[in-house]
Structure formats: C-alpha cells, structure tokens
Amino acid sequence: MSSPVRKLESVTELKPQPMVTIDDVTMAFGSFVAVQNVNLKVGDGEFLSIVGPTGCGKSTILNAIAGLLKPAQGKVSIDGSAVEGVQNNIGYLFQQEALLPWKTAFQNVELGLMFRRVPEDERRTKVLAWLEKVGLKGFGDRFPRQLSGGQRKRVQMAQALITEPKVILMDEPFSALDIHTRHLMQNELLRLWQEDRRAVVMITHDLEEAIALGDRVVVLAAGPKSRVIESFPVDLERPRNVAEIKLDPKFMTLYRDIWASLRGEVEKSYASR
Ligand SMILES: Nc1ncnc2c1ncn2[C@@H]1O[C@H](COP(=O)(O)OP(=O)(O)O)[C@@H](O)[C@H]1O
Ligand SMILES: [Mg+2]
C-alpha cells in the first residue's frame, strides 16, 4: 500500500518542474545592459526556439544558461539547481566548426566521454554507436578536413548528444550550411531528438528554422535592454520534414503571426545601426 506521502510525491511527478528556468535575468557588459528582466521556462523534452534581431542578446542568454556568463540580476537554474559556473550537463551545437582539426571524427566524438572518465571499452562502444546513428559508420578515422560540411555537422551532433545532456543549447547551428545541407541536417537533428527528447534551447535569426524545429517560438525585442515580447506555441505535428512543413498552411499562418511581432524589432535594430 502506498502511504499518503508517496501519493503526494506522485502528484509532483505528474507536474515535473521545468528543465531550465530563467528567472528575472538581466545581463550586462559593464554599463551596457544587453537583456533585462527575462523570464523563460523550458520544459523537459521541450524544443524552444528563440528568435530576435542580430545583437539583441540571444547568445548572451544562451551563455547564461551554460554558466559561461553570470547574470547581473536574477537566476538561472537547470533541473532545479542554480547554475553557478560552467555546467557539465549541457550539450552544445554551434554554428562554428567546433571540431578539433588534429583529431579524427572518432576522437572528436569521444571527447566528452574522456572528460567524464568513462572507461575505454565503454567509450569505444558508445562512439561507434553514435557514429552509426548520425550516418557516419566507417568514417571514424577521417579528420575534419576529410569530411564535408554536412558530415562535420553530423560529428558535432554526435559530440553534443553522446553524453546524454539534460539540456542541449544551439546557437545558430545550421546557418553556415547551404540550404539543402541545412534541411538535411535539420531533419537529422529532429530524428535524433525525437528518439530521446531532451530540453533544447535553440537560438536563430531564421524564423523558418525556429518554427520548423520548435515546439514554441519566443521573440526577443531589439537591444539594448532586450526582453521577451511574445511566445508562440507551434502546433504542428511531429515527426516533421522541415522542407515540406513550410508548405503547410498552419506553418504559413504561424510565420505571418510571428513575423508581425518580430518585424518591428528587426526594423528597430537596423535603424540603430
Ligand atoms: N563580451 C561582450 N562585451 C561587451 N558587449 C558584448 C559582449 N558580448 C556581447 N555584447 C553585446 O551584447 C549585445 C548582445 O550580444 P549577443 O548576445 O551576441 O547578440 P545576438 O546573439 O542576439 O546576436 C550586443 O550589443 C553585443 O555587442
Ligand atoms: Mg549570437
């Protein structure tokens, strides 16, 4: 028989706390206030997209979640624990080539496990499994320069996901790729994410990408003192094909609504340049 206490616990299990909480966060560089009083919650397994004009503070917010930058005010927490210093339960996917050029694909994917002192046998098994998952079976011995842009992005994805992070942070992850490779990689990412949903915070200036991938799109105001101006749930079925979903009438309606909110901010940011 379960005790009343146990019952109470199961009630809280039904309402899990957010995986990421950004509570009244202000970020400043000296006297320059980049973002002010930002409140955001990201659910476990939720894919949150954040859009906003260039320079509005998107990367700054991501760096606060990662513990790379400390808020001037407010608090960030991950899974209920305050973020203080660099976090090791996070996976990153960046626009830049983050691979070490002197290490092979295998060795690059292996890095996170090395840092965590995972035994060699287990590392090998996991790395081979992840290389296969991202479509790079047999490519483990190649160096980054011997891989295409898309293949390098696949290595980056394996690198970010192999440690099974609680939160995945993405900063314009696909913007350096040509449009076809971009669609391919976005679909690959969705496929991997769908298998084992984690909380994702993806920032992008590409509204189509934000909608096609996200469960929700948050719009940030032009900086300085950027803030959240609106949040739009993305009610599109999954699994999604990012190239095809753009033709869905629901996608187009959403695009129009969010663009109506984003447009003014983009114009403001041009005017202040
Ligand atoms: N290390 C820094 N020192 C001073 N200002 C910075 C620094 N990093 C970012 N900024 C400023 O903060 C604002 C937000 O930057 P960022 O978060 O990179 O914008 P986004 O990613 O939205 O393009 C910009 O005005 C930028 O110039
Ligand atoms: Mg940025």
Short mmCIF file of N, CA and C and ligand atoms in Angstrom, two decimals, residues 29 32 34 53-60, ligand 1:
data_model
loop_
_atom_site.label_atom_id
_atom_site.label_comp_id
_atom_site.label_asym_id
_atom_site.label_seq_id
_atom_site.Cartn_x
_atom_site.Cartn_y
_atom_site.Cartn_z
N PHE A 29 27.13 44.09 -19.78
CA PHE A 29 28.59 44.14 -20.01
C PHE A 29 29.01 45.53 -19.57
N PHE A 32 26.62 48.55 -20.11
CA PHE A 32 25.72 48.22 -21.22
C PHE A 32 24.80 47.05 -20.82
N ALA A 34 22.46 44.39 -21.87
CA ALA A 34 22.09 43.68 -23.10
C ALA A 34 20.66 43.14 -23.01
N PRO A 53 16.33 40.01 -33.46
CA PRO A 53 17.28 40.63 -34.38
C PRO A 53 18.72 40.42 -33.94
N THR A 54 19.63 40.53 -34.88
CA THR A 54 21.06 40.40 -34.59
C THR A 54 21.46 41.37 -33.48
N GLY A 55 22.21 40.89 -32.54
CA GLY A 55 22.72 41.75 -31.47
C GLY A 55 21.75 41.99 -30.33
N CYS A 56 20.61 41.27 -30.32
CA CYS A 56 19.63 41.55 -29.27
C CYS A 56 19.94 40.81 -27.97
N GLY A 57 20.88 39.89 -28.01
CA GLY A 57 21.25 39.22 -26.76
C GLY A 57 20.94 37.74 -26.73
N LYS A 58 20.73 37.14 -27.88
CA LYS A 58 20.40 35.71 -27.94
C LYS A 58 21.56 34.85 -27.39
N SER A 59 22.74 35.10 -27.93
CA SER A 59 23.90 34.30 -27.48
C SER A 59 24.18 34.57 -26.00
N THR A 60 23.95 35.80 -25.59
CA THR A 60 24.19 36.16 -24.19
C THR A 60 23.29 35.33 -23.27
N1 LIG B 1 31.72 40.36 -24.19
C1 LIG B 1 30.99 41.42 -24.52
N2 LIG B 1 31.34 42.67 -24.15
C2 LIG B 1 30.60 43.73 -24.47
N3 LIG B 1 29.44 43.69 -25.16
C3 LIG B 1 29.03 42.47 -25.55
C4 LIG B 1 29.77 41.27 -25.27
N4 LIG B 1 29.09 40.22 -25.79
C5 LIG B 1 28.00 40.73 -26.37
N5 LIG B 1 27.95 42.08 -26.25
C6 LIG B 1 26.89 42.96 -26.73
O1 LIG B 1 25.66 42.50 -26.20
C7 LIG B 1 24.64 42.55 -27.17
C8 LIG B 1 24.06 41.16 -27.39
O2 LIG B 1 25.03 40.31 -28.00
P1 LIG B 1 24.71 38.84 -28.46
O3 LIG B 1 24.11 38.11 -27.31
O4 LIG B 1 25.93 38.26 -29.05
O5 LIG B 1 23.60 39.08 -29.57
P2 LIG B 1 22.93 38.03 -30.60
O6 LIG B 1 23.44 36.68 -30.28
O7 LIG B 1 21.45 38.20 -30.38
O8 LIG B 1 23.31 38.48 -31.97
C9 LIG B 1 25.27 43.14 -28.42
O9 LIG B 1 25.00 44.52 -28.45
C10 LIG B 1 26.75 42.88 -28.24
O10 LIG B 1 27.52 43.85 -28.89
#
